[in-house]
mmCIF file of C-alpha atoms in Angstrom:
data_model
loop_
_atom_site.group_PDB
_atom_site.id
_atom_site.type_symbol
_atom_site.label_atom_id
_atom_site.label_comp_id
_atom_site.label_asym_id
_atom_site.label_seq_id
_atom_site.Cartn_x
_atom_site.Cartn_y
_atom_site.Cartn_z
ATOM 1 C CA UNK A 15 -7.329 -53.564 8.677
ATOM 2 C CA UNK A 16 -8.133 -51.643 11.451
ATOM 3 C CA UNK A 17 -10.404 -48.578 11.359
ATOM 4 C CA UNK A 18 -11.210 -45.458 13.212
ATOM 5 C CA UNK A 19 -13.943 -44.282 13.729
ATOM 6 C CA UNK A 20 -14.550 -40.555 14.662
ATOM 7 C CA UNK A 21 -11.787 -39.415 13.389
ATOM 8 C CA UNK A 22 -12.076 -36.733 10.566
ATOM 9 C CA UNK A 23 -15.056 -34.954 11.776
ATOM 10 C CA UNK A 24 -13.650 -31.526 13.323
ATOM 11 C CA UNK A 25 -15.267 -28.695 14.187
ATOM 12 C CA UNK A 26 -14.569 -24.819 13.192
ATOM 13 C CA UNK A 27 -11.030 -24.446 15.423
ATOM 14 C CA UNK A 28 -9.439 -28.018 13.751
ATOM 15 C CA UNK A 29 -10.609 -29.792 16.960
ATOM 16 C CA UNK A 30 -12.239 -33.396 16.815
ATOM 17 C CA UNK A 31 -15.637 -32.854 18.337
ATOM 18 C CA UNK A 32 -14.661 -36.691 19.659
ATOM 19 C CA UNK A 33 -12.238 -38.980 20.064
ATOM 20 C CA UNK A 34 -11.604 -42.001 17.591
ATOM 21 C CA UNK A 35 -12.911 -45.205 18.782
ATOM 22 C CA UNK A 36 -11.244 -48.166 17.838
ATOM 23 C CA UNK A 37 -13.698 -51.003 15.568
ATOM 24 C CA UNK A 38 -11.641 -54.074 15.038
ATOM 25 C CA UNK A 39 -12.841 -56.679 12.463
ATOM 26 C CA UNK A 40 -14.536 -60.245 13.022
ATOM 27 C CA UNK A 41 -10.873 -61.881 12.701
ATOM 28 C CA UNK A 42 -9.295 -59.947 15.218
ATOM 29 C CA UNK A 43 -12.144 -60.082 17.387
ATOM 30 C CA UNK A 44 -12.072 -64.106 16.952
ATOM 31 C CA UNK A 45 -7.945 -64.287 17.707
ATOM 32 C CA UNK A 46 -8.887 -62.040 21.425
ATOM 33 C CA UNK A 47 -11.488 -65.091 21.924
ATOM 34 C CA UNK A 48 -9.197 -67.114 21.504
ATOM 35 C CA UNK A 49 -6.162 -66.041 23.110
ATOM 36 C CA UNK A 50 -8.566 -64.956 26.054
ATOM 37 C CA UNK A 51 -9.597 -68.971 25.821
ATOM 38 C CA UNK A 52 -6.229 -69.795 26.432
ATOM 39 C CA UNK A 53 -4.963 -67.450 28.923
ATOM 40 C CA UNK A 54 -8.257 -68.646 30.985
ATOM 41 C CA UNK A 55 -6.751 -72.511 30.399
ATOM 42 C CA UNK A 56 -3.610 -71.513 31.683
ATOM 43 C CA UNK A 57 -4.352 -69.722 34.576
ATOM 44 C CA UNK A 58 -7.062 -72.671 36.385
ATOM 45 C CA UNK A 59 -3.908 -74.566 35.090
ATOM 46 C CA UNK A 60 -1.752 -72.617 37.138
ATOM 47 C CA UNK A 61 -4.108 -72.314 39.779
ATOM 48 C CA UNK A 62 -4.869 -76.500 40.448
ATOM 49 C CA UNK A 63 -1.125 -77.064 39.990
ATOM 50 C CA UNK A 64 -0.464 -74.446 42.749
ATOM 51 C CA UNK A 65 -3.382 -75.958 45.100
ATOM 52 C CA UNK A 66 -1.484 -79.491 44.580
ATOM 53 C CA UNK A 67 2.056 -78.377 45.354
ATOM 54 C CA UNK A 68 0.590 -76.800 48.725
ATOM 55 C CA UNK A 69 -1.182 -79.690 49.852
ATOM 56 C CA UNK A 70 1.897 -81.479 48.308
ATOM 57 C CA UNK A 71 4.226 -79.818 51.153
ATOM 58 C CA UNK A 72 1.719 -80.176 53.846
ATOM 59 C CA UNK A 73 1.330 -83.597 53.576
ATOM 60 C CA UNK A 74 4.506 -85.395 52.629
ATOM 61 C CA UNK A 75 8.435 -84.638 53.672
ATOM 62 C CA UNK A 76 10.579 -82.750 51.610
ATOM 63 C CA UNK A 77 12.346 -85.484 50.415
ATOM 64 C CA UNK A 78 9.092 -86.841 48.775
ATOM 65 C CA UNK A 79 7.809 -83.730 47.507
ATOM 66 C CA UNK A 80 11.358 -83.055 45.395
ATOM 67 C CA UNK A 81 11.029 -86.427 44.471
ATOM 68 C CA UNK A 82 7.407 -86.068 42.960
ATOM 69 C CA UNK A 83 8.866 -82.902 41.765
ATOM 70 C CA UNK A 84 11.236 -84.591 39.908
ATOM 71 C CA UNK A 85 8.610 -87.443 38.390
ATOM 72 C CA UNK A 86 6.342 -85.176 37.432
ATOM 73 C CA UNK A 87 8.946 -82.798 35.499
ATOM 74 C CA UNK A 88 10.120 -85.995 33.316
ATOM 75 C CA UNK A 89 6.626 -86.736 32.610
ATOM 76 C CA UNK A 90 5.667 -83.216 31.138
ATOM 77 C CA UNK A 91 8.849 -83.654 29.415
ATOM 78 C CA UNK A 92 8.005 -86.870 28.380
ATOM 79 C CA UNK A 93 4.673 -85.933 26.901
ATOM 80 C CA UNK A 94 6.218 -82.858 24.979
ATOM 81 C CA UNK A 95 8.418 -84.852 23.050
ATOM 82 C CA UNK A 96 5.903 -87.348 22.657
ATOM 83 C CA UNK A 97 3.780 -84.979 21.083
ATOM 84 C CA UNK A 98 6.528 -85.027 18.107
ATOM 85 C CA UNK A 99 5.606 -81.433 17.074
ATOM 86 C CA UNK A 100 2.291 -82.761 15.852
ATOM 87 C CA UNK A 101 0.109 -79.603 17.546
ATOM 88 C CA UNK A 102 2.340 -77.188 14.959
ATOM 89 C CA UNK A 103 1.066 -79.331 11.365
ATOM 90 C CA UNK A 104 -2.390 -79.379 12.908
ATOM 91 C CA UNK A 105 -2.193 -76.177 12.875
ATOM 92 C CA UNK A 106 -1.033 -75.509 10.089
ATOM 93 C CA UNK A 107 -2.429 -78.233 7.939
ATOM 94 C CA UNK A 108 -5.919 -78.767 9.001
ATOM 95 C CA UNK A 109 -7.817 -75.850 7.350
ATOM 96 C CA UNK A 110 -6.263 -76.879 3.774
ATOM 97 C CA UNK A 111 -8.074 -80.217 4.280
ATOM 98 C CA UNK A 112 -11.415 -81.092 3.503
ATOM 99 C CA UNK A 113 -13.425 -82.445 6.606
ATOM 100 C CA UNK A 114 -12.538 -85.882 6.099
ATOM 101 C CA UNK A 115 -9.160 -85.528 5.840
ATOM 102 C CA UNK A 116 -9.269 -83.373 8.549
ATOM 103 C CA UNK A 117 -10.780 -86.214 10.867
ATOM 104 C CA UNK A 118 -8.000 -88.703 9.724
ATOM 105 C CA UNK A 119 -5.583 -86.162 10.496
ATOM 106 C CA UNK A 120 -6.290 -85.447 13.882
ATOM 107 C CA UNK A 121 -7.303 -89.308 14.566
ATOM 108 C CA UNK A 122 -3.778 -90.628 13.450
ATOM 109 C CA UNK A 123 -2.333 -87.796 15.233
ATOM 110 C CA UNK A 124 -4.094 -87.952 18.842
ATOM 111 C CA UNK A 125 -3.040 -92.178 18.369
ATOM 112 C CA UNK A 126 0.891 -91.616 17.492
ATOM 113 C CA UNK A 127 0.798 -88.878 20.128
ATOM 114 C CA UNK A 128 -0.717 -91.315 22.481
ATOM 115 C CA UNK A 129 1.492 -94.068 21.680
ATOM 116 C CA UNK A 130 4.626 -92.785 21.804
ATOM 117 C CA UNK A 131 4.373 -90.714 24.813
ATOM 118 C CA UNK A 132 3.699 -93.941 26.125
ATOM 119 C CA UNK A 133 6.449 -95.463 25.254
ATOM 120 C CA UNK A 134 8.401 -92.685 26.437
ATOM 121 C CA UNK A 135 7.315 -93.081 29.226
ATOM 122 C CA UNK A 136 7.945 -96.411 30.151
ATOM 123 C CA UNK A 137 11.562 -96.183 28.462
ATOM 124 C CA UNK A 138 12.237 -93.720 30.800
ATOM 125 C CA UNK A 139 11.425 -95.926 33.912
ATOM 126 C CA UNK A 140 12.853 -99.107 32.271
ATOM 127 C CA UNK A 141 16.117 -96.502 32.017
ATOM 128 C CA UNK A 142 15.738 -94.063 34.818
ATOM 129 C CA UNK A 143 14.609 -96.188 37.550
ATOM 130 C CA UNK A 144 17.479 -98.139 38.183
ATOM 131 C CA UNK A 145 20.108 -94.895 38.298
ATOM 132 C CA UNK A 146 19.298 -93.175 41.666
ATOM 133 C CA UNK A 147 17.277 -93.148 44.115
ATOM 134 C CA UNK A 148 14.980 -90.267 43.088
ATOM 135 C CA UNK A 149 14.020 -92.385 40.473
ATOM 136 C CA UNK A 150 13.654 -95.513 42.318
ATOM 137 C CA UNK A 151 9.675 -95.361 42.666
ATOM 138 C CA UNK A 152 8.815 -95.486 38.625
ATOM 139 C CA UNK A 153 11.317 -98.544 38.486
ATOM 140 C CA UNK A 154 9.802 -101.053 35.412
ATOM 141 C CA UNK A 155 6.739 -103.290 36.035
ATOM 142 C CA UNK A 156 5.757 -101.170 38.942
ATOM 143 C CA UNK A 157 2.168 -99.091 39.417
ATOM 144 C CA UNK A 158 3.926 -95.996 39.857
ATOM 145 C CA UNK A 159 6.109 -96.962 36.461
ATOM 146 C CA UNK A 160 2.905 -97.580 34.274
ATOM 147 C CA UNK A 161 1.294 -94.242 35.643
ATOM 148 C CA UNK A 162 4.223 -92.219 34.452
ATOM 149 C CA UNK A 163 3.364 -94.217 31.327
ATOM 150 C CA UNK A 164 0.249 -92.821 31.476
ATOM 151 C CA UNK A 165 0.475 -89.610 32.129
ATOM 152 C CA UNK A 166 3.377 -88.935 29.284
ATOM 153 C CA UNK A 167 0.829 -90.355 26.911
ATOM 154 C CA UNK A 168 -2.061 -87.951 28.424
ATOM 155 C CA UNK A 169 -0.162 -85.090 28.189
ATOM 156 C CA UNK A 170 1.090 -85.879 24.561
ATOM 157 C CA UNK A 171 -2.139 -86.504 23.507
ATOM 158 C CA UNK A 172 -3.674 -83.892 25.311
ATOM 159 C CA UNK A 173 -1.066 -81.033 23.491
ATOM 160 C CA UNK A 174 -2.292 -81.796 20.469
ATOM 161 C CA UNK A 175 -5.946 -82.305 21.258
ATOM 162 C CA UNK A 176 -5.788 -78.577 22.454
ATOM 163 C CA UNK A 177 -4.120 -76.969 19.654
ATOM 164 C CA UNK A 178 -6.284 -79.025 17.014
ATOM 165 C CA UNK A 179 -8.747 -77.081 18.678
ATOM 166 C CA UNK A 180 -7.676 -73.765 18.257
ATOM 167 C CA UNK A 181 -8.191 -74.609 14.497
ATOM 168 C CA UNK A 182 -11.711 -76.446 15.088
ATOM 169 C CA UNK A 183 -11.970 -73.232 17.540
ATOM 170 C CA UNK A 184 -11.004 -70.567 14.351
ATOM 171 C CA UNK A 185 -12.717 -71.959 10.845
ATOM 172 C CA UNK A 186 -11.274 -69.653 8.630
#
């Protein structure tokens, strides 16, 4: 519920001798922390990622930078379906559970995050790396291969690490 304050107190002529202020209540003053939280995330986010691509065209040919495009896409993609919606029932389910089912929760779900981005991952170069050439560089039982690995798993288990914590963030 939102209230205003001010309002109702007029003077002789009907007018408001000032205006209504606005007083919003401890949950809606936690949910602008928290969306403030995240917009901050998102824009340092935005901001490294556009320092990288920079120094990213500076320093290798177009032809690499496309291709590194191209990795890196796959590997956010990678680690979003690798996250297997998990971020959402967190969500959702972690304030009906007591605190130890809460830890088991968000254990199991950081590992099968974890693991199957992984796996993903390194599907994808077992498959991908053999089709073309911009795929060529995360061919199987390569560095480059076992860092895409990587870095699906990261960002799978990373998605939802950070939305567990807009729970741990928000106790109701």
């Amino acid at each position: 519920k939102v209230h205003l304050r001010g309002a109702g107190k007029h003077d002789d002529n009907g007018q408001t001798d000032c205006p209504p202020t606005l007083r919003v209540p401890e949950r809606g003053r936690q949910l602008a922390n928290l969306a403030s939280a995240v917009m901050g995330n998102n824009l340092v986010t935005a901001a490294l990622g556009i320092v990288f691509w920079m120094l990213a065209a500076r320093g290798l040919v177009p032809s690499e930078v496309g291709q590194l495009g191209a990795i890196t896409s796959a590997m956010l993609l990678l680690g979003s379906l690798g996250a297997m919606g998990l971020g959402p029932l967190m969500i959702s389910e972690l304030p009906l559970l007591k605190p130890s089912h809460q830890r088991a929760l968000f254990s199991v779900s950081i590992m099968a995050a974890g693991v199957v981005g992984m796996a993903l991952g390194l599907v994808f170069g077992v498959v991908a790396g053999p089709l073309g050439r911009t795929w060529e560089p995360i061919s199987a039982f390569t560095p480059a291969w076992l860092w895409l690995g990587v870095g699906s798993a990261l960002t799978a288990l990373f998605q939802v690490i950070d939305q567990a914590m807009l729970v741990v963030g928000n106790p109701q």
